[in-house]
Every structure is written in structure tokens, then in C-alpha cells.
Amino acid sequence: MLKKLEIRNFIIVDELEVNFDAGLTVLTGETGAGKSILLEALSLATGKRADTNHVKDGSKTATITAIFEINENEQAKQVLKENALDEEICILRRILDKDGKSRAFCNDEPVTLSFLKKISISLLDIHSQHQSQSLLKPDSQRKYIDDSAGNSALVNKLTSIYNSYRLNKLKLNELSKTSFDEQRVELLNHLISEFEDNDIDLTEIHTIEDEHKQLINNKESSELFLEISNLLEGSKNNASEIIGRSLNLLSKLNSNVSKSIENNLMIAHEHLLDASRVLYEQAQLELSSESKLLKIENRLSRLHNLARKHKCQIGELDQAYKVLREEVIQANKREEMISTLSEQLLQQKEQYFQLAETIRNIRKMKSSELGQEISRRLKNLGLPHAELVINIEEINDDEPLPNGMETIEFRIKTNPSQEPLSLSKIASGGELSRVSLALQSTIAVQSNIPASIYDEVDSGIGGNTAKIVGKNLKQISKKNQVICITHSAQVACAGNHHFSITKKQNDKDTTVMVEYLNNAEREKEVARMLGNTDKGKVAIEHARQLLQDATH
């Protein structure tokens, strides 16, 4: 249900917070006091498009926040879950800019206007003078009938069959559009054989290039090792030979200095010979992998040729092979799959039409009962000649449809001489609101929308009829939260909670005030609504009596 509405810098509102409770809440005030501003703010919070004139003069932005309690609202929780949003509470926020642009948030996360509209369907239903959000929609009219008939399980099963049928039909269409001829299959098998008959190891394609680079590096290292070894010992005028000649020359000298140098050269000569031996051995070790390098280069060449043929990288050859194999499998199984799918479609089609006929019969039976009951209630709501007719016409089509094989339309006549017309053609917002009220009160037990907002549902009625409207609203509020903007004293008296909306003006500014009324203040407000502007003892007593009558 709606817990709180916060408004900042909106039209003529500076700052306003209204806390709502369960039951019936009534909002009253003089014409032009600003009651419609609250309804407009709530409409914007639930996805209505914004205008440039929504931001209060002198402000850059307006902010509207609507907070909903959703503890038992599984439909709203599912929408939040599907969008990875917190499921404990639902806080809808719109920030409006002066240039007409706006931003939308849910639980402090940015969302689209379409998301606000989607989730608001599971949060509340607004019945204004110019709009009844759900009642005019064919889907909602169908849902009203199904809810009233307890038809949900059957409808869900029908939807499941339809979705499965539609999916299988798409698969069959795709298979039918794909042409597999013998030449194509022969080509596929040849391409596969190039993988399988040429010793192509698909497990090595992700490592062979790295292995090849490593072997190339080993070869280069081996050549360097040999070159260095030759410089030390193998080639003409190598380092070992030069040191040897130097030692021969030093041996002809007989001095302490020559002895020291000779000793150092002999040590150097031994180290040089050791280094040359190690280099030679390492070079021979690296050279031993040359045969492996030749094999890898041969395999790598075949892989490169295959990759060029399939227009991919070497590392993608395994995927190319899988695609070829899958295409061959599909080609071989195509006729079998077409036959299986065709058989499934026939079975699903038969199941669908049998169930659709059952649901249509239930809808027809329930629509007759529902139309009569709503017509009876409309007579008590100030429409003595009203008759609601729920028209159901079978759709003659060979293909299943998402919601059944019939059109559903709510039609009404308010005068004995006229033919029933579609609800969308009703001129009076008050009539439409009362039709909605009659419908809501009839199926309140089945309704899943936790809050309903009525804007002047009492338009054009008064006296005892207005009292009946109040009782109907109170009946709905036992199951779902109801918020009603009203000019009727009788309707206002039926409320569990009462807010007075007034407009305050001074030389510089005009603003809207919302005040929660206690018992004494309610008596004064009801007296005003009855036209007793003096608020004297008689007027207050009359108002007190109306309030007392409404509680019994």
C-alpha cells in the first residue's frame, strides 16, 4: 500500500509530506485548494510524462517521492527482482527539471519511465475524472473476469501451452527455411575429414604457437653457445691458443713478476676450458630439439593452411570443427526433427483449443453474473438505468492466441433508449469512476492491486446515493487501501482517515497545506462541505450525526 507521498517545489507546493494508512482515506477541501496536485504528483511518480510547468517558480527542480509497503505484494517483488532491485520496499522517485526533462529512480537506482509504469500496475490503480488506468484496457477487463471466476490456474496453463507452441513453431520455421542438399553435406564431410585425416590435434592448437616460439629461441641460443665456444677454444687464434702462446713466452723469463703472471694465466686458461666445455655441451643439448622443431613447424604449417581456409585464427579451429560437426548432425537429423516438432505442434494445438474452449465457457458464464451484479450496484450509485454488458465474441482463427480465442469488451448503457457502448466511449468521468467502483467492490476479494485512488467518484451525486458510494468505498478498503478525493460530505464521513487540503496565500506566494483532522476538526470540515459556512452549533451537530451514522 501507499505509505508516504513527499513533494518538493512542485507547482505551488514548497514542501509537503503526507503519511497514509490502511483503510479508507478521504481528502477534502475547497475547489481549487490543490487536491488535484497530489493526484498529479502521484501520477508522475508512477510514470506519467512531465511538463515544464510542473516545477515551482523560482526553483530549478521538483522532486516527488512515493513510498510503498510491499510485504505481501508478490507481483511487485517479482518486478523488482527481475531488475535486480531491493525487494523489501518500493520507493519511486521523479526529479523534474525546469526544461521538462526528468529522471526516474526506484529504491535509489536509476530506472526508465516504462519501468515506473510497469511496476505501478502492481502497486495502485488511479481512477480520475479523465482516466481509469486499468478498466479501459482489454487485458485488465479479461483479468477482472478471470479473477472473479477464480480462473488463474487454467489461464496460466493456457499461457504455458501457448508459449511452448510458439517456441516450437519458431524452431520448425527455422528448420524449414534452412536447406541442406547432398552437395552441402558432402562438402561438410570433406572439410571434417581434413581435420580428422591429416593428424590435426585440436587439443594442441592453443599451445603449439608458444611451443614453437620456445624451440626457435632454443635454436638461436644453441648457435650463440657454439659461436662463443669456438671463440674460446675451437677456431684459429681462439682465446685458449692465445693464452697458450702467452704462457710459452713467459716461461723464457725468470722473474718474480713473470711467475705471478704465469700463474694467473694458467688459472684463467683452466676456467676458459671449463667454460668452453659447458658452452659446447649446452649447445649440443639445444641442438637435440631441432628435430622436434621441424615436426612442430610442419604441423603449424598445416594448421595455418587450415585456419586460412576457414578464415579464423589457429586457436579458433576447434570451434570451426564443432560448427561443421553440428551442421552435419543437424542435416542428418533435420527430417527427424521436423517430424517430431510437427507432431508436437499438433498435440499442443489440440490441447490449447480444448482448454481455450473451457476457459471461454467459464468467462461467458462469469461475465453474465458479473455484468448483472455490477448493474445492480450501479443502480445504487445514482445510475438507475445503467446496465453493464460484458460482450464476449469468439475469434475464428486456426492459430492459438496469447490469452484465449475470444475478444472481451465491457459495454454500458446509462439510458434505457441507448444501445450499450464501449466503456471508452463514456463521456462522463463520474460514470466511469462509478462503474469502476461497482466493479472493484464486486471483486475486491480477488483483486491483487493493493491500493485504489478515486478522484471525485461522487461527481454528480449526493444525498443517499453519496452515502451508498461511501459504503462501497469502505467495503473495498477492508481488503485494499482506498484514497478518495471527494466533495461529498457523506463520502467524507465514511473515511477512516481524513485530510483537509487548503491553499494559503500572501502577497508574495501561494502554497498548499495538508492537515490530518481529528474528530472535532472533521466535524467542522463536514459542516463546511454541507454548505454551513457559519459552522454554528446546528451545523456542527448535523455533521456529527453524519459521522456517527457512517460508523454504523
Coordinates of C-alpha atoms in Angstrom, one line a residue:
M1 CA 0.0 0.0 0.0
L2 CA 1.0 3.7 -0.3
K3 CA 2.7 4.7 2.9
K4 CA 4.0 8.2 2.1
L5 CA 4.0 10.9 -0.5
E6 CA 6.7 13.6 -0.4
I7 CA 6.6 16.6 -2.7
R8 CA 9.2 19.4 -3.1
N9 CA 9.0 22.5 -5.3
F10 CA 6.1 21.1 -7.3
I11 CA 3.7 23.6 -9.0
I12 CA 2.7 25.7 -5.9
V13 CA 4.0 23.2 -3.2
D14 CA 7.1 24.2 -1.4
E15 CA 7.5 21.1 0.8
L16 CA 4.8 18.5 1.7
E17 CA 4.7 15.1 3.3
V18 CA 1.6 13.0 3.6
N19 CA 1.5 9.7 5.5
F20 CA -1.2 7.2 4.5
D21 CA -2.6 4.2 6.4
A22 CA -4.7 1.2 5.5
G23 CA -8.5 1.6 5.1
L24 CA -10.3 4.5 3.5
T25 CA -8.6 7.8 3.4
V26 CA -10.5 10.9 2.3
L27 CA -9.1 14.2 1.0
T28 CA -11.3 17.2 1.1
G29 CA -11.1 20.9 0.5
E30 CA -12.5 23.9 -1.4
T31 CA -12.5 23.8 -5.2
G32 CA -9.1 24.9 -6.4
A33 CA -7.4 24.2 -3.0
G34 CA -4.9 21.9 -4.6
K35 CA -6.3 18.4 -4.2
S36 CA -5.5 17.6 -7.8
I37 CA -1.9 18.5 -7.2
L38 CA -1.5 15.4 -5.0
L39 CA -3.0 13.2 -7.7
E40 CA -0.8 14.7 -10.4
A41 CA 2.3 14.2 -8.2
L42 CA 1.4 10.6 -7.7
S43 CA 0.7 10.1 -11.4
L44 CA 4.2 11.5 -12.2
A45 CA 5.8 9.2 -9.6
T46 CA 4.2 6.2 -11.3
G47 CA 5.4 7.1 -14.8
K48 CA 3.3 9.9 -16.3
R49 CA 5.2 12.2 -18.6
A50 CA 6.3 15.6 -17.1
D51 CA 5.6 19.1 -18.4
T52 CA 7.8 22.3 -18.0
N53 CA 5.1 23.9 -15.7
H54 CA 5.5 21.3 -13.0
V55 CA 8.5 23.0 -11.4
K56 CA 7.6 25.7 -8.9
D57 CA 8.5 29.2 -10.0
G58 CA 11.9 30.2 -8.6
S59 CA 13.1 26.5 -8.3
K60 CA 15.4 24.6 -10.6
T61 CA 13.9 21.1 -9.9
A62 CA 10.9 19.5 -8.4
T63 CA 11.1 16.1 -6.5
I64 CA 8.3 13.7 -5.9
T65 CA 8.7 10.5 -3.9
A66 CA 6.1 7.8 -3.3
I67 CA 6.9 5.1 -0.8
F68 CA 5.0 1.8 -1.0
E69 CA 4.9 -1.1 1.5
I70 CA 5.1 -4.3 -0.4
N71 CA 5.4 -7.0 2.3
E72 CA 2.6 -9.1 0.7
N73 CA 2.8 -7.8 -2.8
E74 CA 4.5 -10.7 -4.7
Q75 CA 3.8 -9.2 -8.1
A76 CA 5.7 -6.0 -7.2
K77 CA 8.5 -8.0 -5.6
Q78 CA 8.9 -10.1 -8.8
V79 CA 9.3 -6.9 -10.9
L80 CA 11.9 -5.6 -8.5
K81 CA 13.7 -9.0 -8.5
E82 CA 13.8 -9.1 -12.3
N83 CA 15.5 -5.7 -12.3
A84 CA 18.0 -6.6 -9.5
L85 CA 16.4 -4.1 -7.1
D86 CA 15.8 -4.3 -3.4
E87 CA 12.6 -6.3 -2.7
E88 CA 12.0 -5.1 0.9
I89 CA 10.3 -1.8 0.0
C90 CA 9.4 0.2 -3.1
I91 CA 10.4 3.8 -3.3
L92 CA 9.6 5.6 -6.5
R93 CA 11.1 9.0 -7.2
R94 CA 10.9 11.5 -10.0
I95 CA 13.1 14.6 -10.3
L96 CA 11.8 17.1 -12.7
D97 CA 13.9 19.8 -14.4
K98 CA 12.7 23.3 -15.4
D99 CA 13.3 22.4 -19.1
G100 CA 10.8 19.5 -19.0
K101 CA 13.5 16.8 -18.6
S102 CA 13.2 14.3 -15.8
R103 CA 15.0 11.4 -14.0
A104 CA 13.3 8.4 -12.5
F105 CA 14.5 6.2 -9.6
C106 CA 13.4 3.1 -7.8
N107 CA 15.0 2.3 -4.5
D108 CA 17.6 4.9 -5.3
E109 CA 18.6 3.2 -8.6
P110 CA 18.0 4.9 -12.0
V111 CA 15.1 3.4 -14.0
T112 CA 13.1 4.2 -17.0
L113 CA 9.6 5.7 -17.2
S114 CA 8.4 2.4 -18.7
F115 CA 9.7 0.6 -15.6
L116 CA 7.7 3.0 -13.4
K117 CA 4.6 2.3 -15.4
K118 CA 5.2 -1.4 -15.3
I119 CA 5.7 -1.7 -11.5
S120 CA 2.9 0.8 -10.8
I121 CA 0.3 -1.6 -12.2
S122 CA 1.0 -3.9 -9.3
L123 CA 1.0 -1.0 -6.7
L124 CA -2.1 1.1 -7.3
D125 CA -4.9 1.9 -9.6
I126 CA -5.9 5.6 -10.2
H127 CA -9.5 6.4 -11.2
S128 CA -9.6 10.1 -12.1
Q129 CA -12.2 12.3 -13.7
H130 CA -10.5 11.8 -17.1
Q131 CA -8.9 8.4 -16.7
S132 CA -9.3 4.9 -15.3
Q133 CA -6.0 3.3 -15.7
S134 CA -6.9 -0.3 -15.9
L135 CA -10.6 -0.5 -16.5
L136 CA -10.4 0.6 -20.2
K137 CA -7.7 -1.9 -21.1
P138 CA -8.9 -5.2 -22.7
D139 CA -6.2 -7.1 -20.8
S140 CA -7.5 -5.7 -17.5
Q141 CA -11.1 -6.4 -18.4
R142 CA -10.2 -10.0 -19.1
K143 CA -8.3 -10.2 -15.8
Y144 CA -11.3 -8.8 -13.9
I145 CA -13.4 -11.7 -15.2
D146 CA -10.7 -14.3 -14.6
D147 CA -10.1 -13.0 -11.0
S148 CA -13.8 -13.1 -10.3
A149 CA -14.1 -16.6 -11.7
G150 CA -11.0 -17.9 -10.0
N151 CA -9.7 -18.8 -13.4
S152 CA -6.0 -18.1 -12.8
A153 CA -4.7 -21.7 -12.8
L154 CA -6.4 -22.5 -16.1
V155 CA -5.3 -19.3 -17.7
N156 CA -1.7 -19.9 -16.6
K157 CA -1.8 -23.3 -18.1
L158 CA -3.2 -21.9 -21.3
T159 CA -0.4 -19.4 -21.4
S160 CA 2.2 -22.1 -20.9
I161 CA 0.8 -24.2 -23.7
Y162 CA 0.7 -21.1 -26.0
N163 CA 4.3 -20.2 -25.2
S164 CA 5.6 -23.7 -25.8
Y165 CA 3.6 -23.9 -29.1
R166 CA 5.0 -20.6 -30.2
L167 CA 8.6 -21.6 -29.4
N168 CA 8.2 -25.0 -31.3
K169 CA 6.7 -23.2 -34.3
L170 CA 9.7 -20.8 -34.4
K171 CA 12.0 -23.8 -34.4
L172 CA 10.1 -25.5 -37.1
N173 CA 10.1 -22.3 -39.2
E174 CA 13.9 -22.1 -38.8
L175 CA 14.4 -25.7 -39.9
S176 CA 12.1 -25.3 -42.8
K177 CA 14.0 -22.2 -44.1
T178 CA 17.3 -24.0 -43.9
S179 CA 18.1 -26.0 -47.0
F180 CA 20.5 -29.0 -46.6
D181 CA 21.3 -30.6 -50.0
E182 CA 23.5 -33.6 -50.7
Q183 CA 26.3 -31.4 -52.1
R184 CA 26.4 -29.4 -49.0
V185 CA 26.6 -32.4 -46.8
E186 CA 29.4 -33.9 -49.0
L187 CA 31.3 -30.6 -48.6
L188 CA 30.9 -30.6 -44.9
N189 CA 32.2 -34.2 -44.6
H190 CA 35.2 -33.3 -46.8
L191 CA 36.0 -30.3 -44.5
I192 CA 35.7 -32.5 -41.4
S193 CA 38.0 -35.2 -43.0
E194 CA 40.7 -32.5 -43.4
F195 CA 40.7 -32.2 -39.6
E196 CA 40.5 -35.9 -38.9
D197 CA 42.6 -37.5 -41.7
N198 CA 45.6 -35.1 -41.5
D199 CA 46.7 -35.8 -38.0
I200 CA 45.3 -32.4 -36.8
D201 CA 45.4 -32.4 -33.0
L202 CA 42.8 -29.9 -31.8
T203 CA 44.0 -30.2 -28.3
E204 CA 47.3 -28.6 -29.2
I205 CA 46.1 -25.6 -31.1
H206 CA 46.1 -23.4 -28.0
T207 CA 49.8 -24.2 -27.1
I208 CA 51.6 -25.1 -30.3
E209 CA 52.5 -21.5 -31.3
D210 CA 54.0 -20.9 -27.8
E211 CA 55.9 -24.1 -28.1
H212 CA 57.2 -23.2 -31.5
K213 CA 58.5 -19.8 -30.2
Q214 CA 60.3 -21.6 -27.4
L215 CA 62.0 -24.0 -29.8
I216 CA 63.1 -21.1 -32.0
N217 CA 64.6 -19.4 -29.0
N218 CA 66.4 -22.7 -28.1
K219 CA 67.9 -22.9 -31.6
E220 CA 69.1 -19.3 -31.5
S221 CA 70.7 -19.9 -28.1
S222 CA 72.4 -23.0 -29.4
E223 CA 74.0 -21.1 -32.2
L224 CA 75.3 -18.4 -29.8
F225 CA 76.7 -21.0 -27.5
L226 CA 78.7 -22.7 -30.3
E227 CA 80.0 -19.4 -31.5
I228 CA 81.2 -18.4 -28.1
S229 CA 82.7 -21.9 -27.6
N230 CA 84.6 -21.6 -30.8
L231 CA 86.0 -18.2 -29.8
L232 CA 87.2 -19.7 -26.6
E233 CA 88.7 -22.9 -27.9
G234 CA 87.7 -24.1 -31.4
S235 CA 88.7 -21.5 -34.0
K236 CA 92.1 -20.3 -35.2
N237 CA 93.5 -17.7 -32.8
N238 CA 91.0 -18.7 -30.2
A239 CA 91.4 -17.5 -26.6
S240 CA 92.8 -20.8 -25.4
E241 CA 95.5 -20.8 -28.1
I242 CA 96.4 -17.2 -27.4
I243 CA 96.8 -17.9 -23.6
G244 CA 99.0 -21.0 -24.5
R245 CA 101.4 -18.9 -26.6
S246 CA 101.5 -16.3 -23.8
L247 CA 102.5 -19.0 -21.3
N248 CA 105.3 -20.2 -23.6
L249 CA 106.7 -16.7 -23.9
L250 CA 106.5 -16.2 -20.1
S251 CA 108.4 -19.4 -19.5
K252 CA 111.5 -17.9 -21.1
L253 CA 111.5 -15.2 -18.5
N254 CA 112.9 -15.8 -15.0
S255 CA 111.5 -13.2 -12.6
N256 CA 109.0 -13.0 -9.8
V257 CA 106.7 -10.9 -11.9
S258 CA 106.6 -13.4 -14.7
K259 CA 105.9 -16.2 -12.3
S260 CA 102.9 -14.4 -10.9
I261 CA 101.5 -13.6 -14.3
E262 CA 102.1 -17.1 -15.5
N263 CA 100.2 -18.5 -12.5
N264 CA 97.2 -16.1 -13.2
L265 CA 97.2 -17.1 -16.9
M266 CA 97.2 -20.8 -16.1
I267 CA 94.2 -20.3 -13.7
A268 CA 92.4 -18.3 -16.5
H269 CA 93.2 -21.0 -19.0
E270 CA 91.6 -23.7 -16.8
H271 CA 88.5 -21.5 -16.3
L272 CA 88.3 -20.8 -20.0
L273 CA 88.5 -24.5 -20.9
D274 CA 85.7 -25.3 -18.3
A275 CA 83.5 -22.5 -19.8
S276 CA 84.1 -23.7 -23.3
R277 CA 83.1 -27.3 -22.4
V278 CA 79.9 -26.1 -20.7
L279 CA 79.0 -24.0 -23.7
Y280 CA 79.6 -26.9 -26.1
E281 CA 77.5 -29.3 -24.0
Q282 CA 74.6 -26.8 -23.7
A283 CA 74.8 -26.1 -27.5
Q284 CA 74.6 -29.9 -28.2
L285 CA 71.6 -30.1 -25.8
E286 CA 69.7 -27.3 -27.6
L287 CA 70.6 -28.8 -31.0
S288 CA 68.9 -32.1 -30.0
S289 CA 65.5 -30.4 -30.1
E290 CA 65.9 -29.3 -33.7
S291 CA 64.1 -32.4 -34.9
K292 CA 61.2 -31.6 -32.7
L293 CA 61.2 -28.0 -34.1
L294 CA 60.9 -29.4 -37.6
K295 CA 58.0 -31.6 -36.7
I296 CA 56.2 -28.6 -35.0
E297 CA 56.8 -26.3 -37.9
N298 CA 55.3 -29.0 -40.2
R299 CA 52.2 -29.3 -38.0
L300 CA 52.0 -25.5 -37.6
S301 CA 52.1 -25.0 -41.4
R302 CA 49.1 -27.4 -41.8
L303 CA 47.3 -25.6 -39.1
H304 CA 47.9 -22.2 -40.7
N305 CA 46.6 -23.5 -44.0
L306 CA 43.5 -24.9 -42.4
A307 CA 42.9 -21.6 -40.5
R308 CA 43.2 -19.6 -43.7
K309 CA 40.7 -21.9 -45.3
H310 CA 38.2 -21.4 -42.5
K311 CA 39.0 -17.7 -42.1
C312 CA 39.9 -17.9 -38.5
Q313 CA 42.8 -18.0 -36.0
I314 CA 44.6 -21.2 -35.2
G315 CA 43.1 -21.1 -31.7
E316 CA 39.6 -21.0 -33.2
L317 CA 40.0 -24.1 -35.3
D318 CA 38.4 -26.3 -32.6
Q319 CA 35.2 -24.1 -32.7
A320 CA 35.2 -24.2 -36.5
Y321 CA 35.4 -28.0 -36.3
K322 CA 32.5 -28.1 -33.8
V323 CA 30.4 -25.9 -36.1
L324 CA 31.0 -28.2 -39.1
R325 CA 30.1 -31.3 -37.0
E326 CA 26.9 -29.7 -35.6
E327 CA 25.8 -28.7 -39.1
V328 CA 26.2 -32.2 -40.3
I329 CA 24.3 -33.5 -37.3
Q330 CA 21.5 -31.1 -37.9
A331 CA 21.5 -32.0 -41.6
N332 CA 21.2 -35.7 -40.8
K333 CA 18.6 -35.1 -38.1
R334 CA 16.6 -32.4 -39.9
E335 CA 13.9 -34.6 -41.2
E336 CA 13.5 -36.4 -37.9
M337 CA 13.4 -33.0 -36.0
I338 CA 10.8 -31.6 -38.5
S339 CA 8.6 -34.7 -38.0
T340 CA 8.9 -34.6 -34.2
L341 CA 8.2 -30.8 -34.0
S342 CA 5.2 -31.1 -36.3
E343 CA 3.7 -33.9 -34.2
Q344 CA 4.3 -31.8 -31.0
L345 CA 2.6 -28.8 -32.6
L346 CA -0.5 -30.8 -33.5
Q347 CA -0.7 -32.1 -29.9
Q348 CA -0.2 -28.7 -28.4
K349 CA -2.7 -27.1 -30.7
E350 CA -5.3 -29.7 -29.7
Q351 CA -4.6 -29.1 -26.0
Y352 CA -4.7 -25.4 -26.4
F353 CA -8.1 -25.2 -28.2
Q354 CA -9.7 -27.7 -25.8
L355 CA -8.6 -25.6 -22.8
A356 CA -9.4 -22.3 -24.6
E357 CA -13.0 -23.5 -25.1
T358 CA -13.3 -24.5 -21.4
I359 CA -12.0 -21.0 -20.4
R360 CA -14.3 -19.2 -22.8
N361 CA -17.3 -21.0 -21.4
I362 CA -16.3 -20.1 -17.9
R363 CA -15.7 -16.5 -18.9
K364 CA -19.1 -16.3 -20.6
M365 CA -20.9 -17.7 -17.6
K366 CA -19.0 -15.4 -15.1
S367 CA -19.3 -12.3 -17.3
S368 CA -23.1 -12.7 -17.3
E369 CA -23.1 -12.9 -13.4
L370 CA -20.6 -10.1 -13.1
G371 CA -22.5 -7.8 -15.5
Q372 CA -25.7 -8.3 -13.6
E373 CA -24.1 -7.7 -10.2
I374 CA -22.3 -4.5 -11.4
S375 CA -25.5 -3.3 -13.0
R376 CA -27.3 -3.8 -9.6
R377 CA -24.6 -1.8 -7.8
L378 CA -24.7 1.0 -10.4
K379 CA -28.3 1.5 -9.7
N380 CA -27.4 2.1 -6.1
L381 CA -24.7 4.5 -7.1
G382 CA -27.0 7.0 -8.7
L383 CA -27.3 5.4 -12.2
P384 CA -30.8 3.9 -12.0
H385 CA -30.9 2.9 -15.7
A386 CA -27.4 1.7 -16.0
E387 CA -26.7 -1.7 -17.4
L388 CA -23.3 -3.2 -17.9
V389 CA -22.9 -5.8 -20.6
I390 CA -19.7 -7.8 -21.0
N391 CA -19.5 -8.8 -24.6
I392 CA -17.5 -11.9 -25.5
E393 CA -17.1 -12.9 -29.1
E394 CA -15.3 -16.0 -30.4
I395 CA -12.3 -15.4 -32.7
N396 CA -12.3 -17.8 -35.6
D397 CA -8.6 -18.5 -36.2
D398 CA -6.6 -21.6 -36.8
E399 CA -3.7 -20.3 -34.8
P400 CA -3.7 -20.0 -31.0
L401 CA -3.6 -16.5 -29.5
P402 CA -1.9 -15.5 -26.2
N403 CA -5.0 -15.0 -24.0
G404 CA -7.7 -17.2 -25.5
M405 CA -9.8 -17.3 -28.6
E406 CA -12.2 -14.5 -27.8
T407 CA -12.4 -10.7 -27.6
I408 CA -13.8 -9.2 -24.4
E409 CA -15.3 -5.8 -24.1
F410 CA -17.1 -4.1 -21.3
R411 CA -20.1 -2.1 -22.6
I412 CA -22.5 0.1 -20.8
K413 CA -25.7 2.0 -21.3
T414 CA -26.9 4.6 -18.9
N415 CA -30.2 5.4 -20.6
P416 CA -32.9 2.9 -21.4
S417 CA -33.2 4.0 -25.1
Q418 CA -29.5 3.7 -26.0
E419 CA -27.5 0.7 -27.1
P420 CA -24.6 -0.5 -24.9
L421 CA -21.4 1.3 -25.8
S422 CA -17.8 0.6 -25.0
L423 CA -16.6 2.0 -21.7
S424 CA -14.0 4.0 -23.6
K425 CA -16.9 6.0 -25.2
I426 CA -18.4 7.1 -21.9
A427 CA -18.3 10.9 -21.8
S428 CA -18.7 11.3 -18.0
G429 CA -15.7 10.7 -15.8
G430 CA -18.0 10.3 -12.9
E431 CA -19.9 7.5 -14.6
L432 CA -16.7 5.7 -15.4
S433 CA -15.4 6.1 -11.9
R434 CA -18.7 4.6 -10.5
V435 CA -18.5 1.7 -13.0
S436 CA -15.0 1.1 -11.7
L437 CA -16.2 1.4 -8.1
A438 CA -19.0 -1.1 -8.7
L439 CA -16.6 -3.5 -10.3
Q440 CA -14.0 -3.1 -7.6
S441 CA -16.5 -3.6 -4.8
T442 CA -17.8 -6.7 -6.6
I443 CA -14.4 -8.5 -6.9
A444 CA -12.4 -6.8 -4.1
V445 CA -11.7 -10.2 -2.6
Q446 CA -10.0 -11.4 -5.8
S447 CA -8.2 -8.1 -6.6
N448 CA -4.4 -8.1 -6.4
I449 CA -4.0 -4.3 -6.7
P450 CA -3.3 -3.2 -3.1
A451 CA -4.4 0.5 -3.5
S452 CA -7.1 2.4 -5.4
I453 CA -7.3 6.2 -5.8
Y454 CA -10.5 7.8 -6.7
D455 CA -10.8 11.4 -7.9
E456 CA -14.3 12.8 -7.2
V457 CA -16.0 9.4 -7.7
D458 CA -19.1 11.2 -6.2
S459 CA -19.3 13.7 -9.1
G460 CA -22.9 14.5 -9.9
I461 CA -24.4 12.6 -6.9
G462 CA -25.5 13.4 -3.4
G463 CA -27.7 12.5 -0.5
N464 CA -28.5 8.9 0.0
T465 CA -26.6 7.9 -3.2
A466 CA -23.5 9.5 -1.9
K467 CA -23.9 7.7 1.3
I468 CA -24.0 4.4 -0.6
V469 CA -20.9 5.4 -2.6
G470 CA -19.1 5.9 0.8
K471 CA -20.2 2.5 2.0
N472 CA -18.9 0.9 -1.3
L473 CA -15.6 2.6 -0.8
K474 CA -15.4 1.4 2.7
Q475 CA -16.2 -2.1 1.6
I476 CA -13.3 -2.0 -0.8
S477 CA -10.9 -0.6 1.8
K478 CA -11.4 -3.6 4.0
K479 CA -9.4 -5.6 1.5
N480 CA -7.4 -2.9 -0.3
Q481 CA -6.3 0.6 0.6
V482 CA -8.5 3.3 -0.8
I483 CA -7.7 7.0 -1.1
C484 CA -10.6 9.2 -2.3
I485 CA -10.7 12.9 -3.3
T486 CA -14.2 14.0 -2.6
H487 CA -16.6 17.0 -2.4
S488 CA -19.3 14.9 -0.8
A489 CA -19.9 15.2 3.0
Q490 CA -21.5 11.7 3.0
V491 CA -18.4 10.1 1.3
A492 CA -16.0 12.0 3.6
C493 CA -17.8 10.7 6.7
A494 CA -17.1 7.1 5.6
G495 CA -13.4 7.6 5.8
N496 CA -11.2 6.0 8.4
H497 CA -8.7 8.9 7.9
H498 CA -9.4 12.4 6.9
F499 CA -7.1 15.1 5.4
S500 CA -8.0 18.7 4.7
I501 CA -6.3 20.4 1.8
T502 CA -6.2 24.2 1.8
K503 CA -4.4 26.9 -0.2
K504 CA -2.5 29.6 1.7
Q505 CA -1.8 32.9 0.0
N506 CA 0.1 36.0 0.9
D507 CA 1.4 39.0 -1.1
K508 CA 4.4 37.0 -2.5
D509 CA 3.4 33.4 -2.7
T510 CA 0.7 30.7 -2.8
T511 CA 1.2 27.3 -1.3
V512 CA -0.8 24.1 -0.4
M513 CA -1.2 22.8 3.1
V514 CA -2.4 19.3 4.0
E515 CA -3.7 18.7 7.6
Y516 CA -4.8 15.4 9.3
L517 CA -8.1 16.1 11.0
N518 CA -9.1 14.9 14.5
N519 CA -12.7 14.3 15.4
A520 CA -13.6 17.9 16.2
E521 CA -11.8 19.2 13.1
R522 CA -13.7 16.6 11.0
E523 CA -17.0 17.9 12.3
K524 CA -16.1 21.4 11.2
E525 CA -14.9 20.3 7.8
V526 CA -18.0 18.2 7.1
A527 CA -20.2 21.1 8.2
R528 CA -18.4 23.3 5.6
M529 CA -18.9 20.6 3.0
L530 CA -22.6 20.6 3.8
G531 CA -22.7 24.3 3.0
N532 CA -22.9 25.6 6.6
T533 CA -20.3 28.3 6.4
D534 CA -21.2 29.7 9.8
K535 CA -20.1 26.5 11.5
G536 CA -22.6 27.1 14.2
K537 CA -24.0 24.6 16.8
V538 CA -26.7 23.3 14.4
A539 CA -24.3 22.8 11.6
I540 CA -21.8 21.0 13.8
E541 CA -24.5 18.8 15.2
H542 CA -25.6 17.8 11.7
A543 CA -22.0 17.0 10.7
R544 CA -21.5 15.0 14.0
Q545 CA -24.7 13.0 13.2
L546 CA -23.5 12.1 9.7
L547 CA -20.2 11.0 11.1
Q548 CA -21.8 8.8 13.7
D549 CA -24.2 7.3 11.1
A550 CA -21.2 6.4 8.8
T551 CA -19.7 4.3 11.6
H552 CA -22.7 2.0 11.9

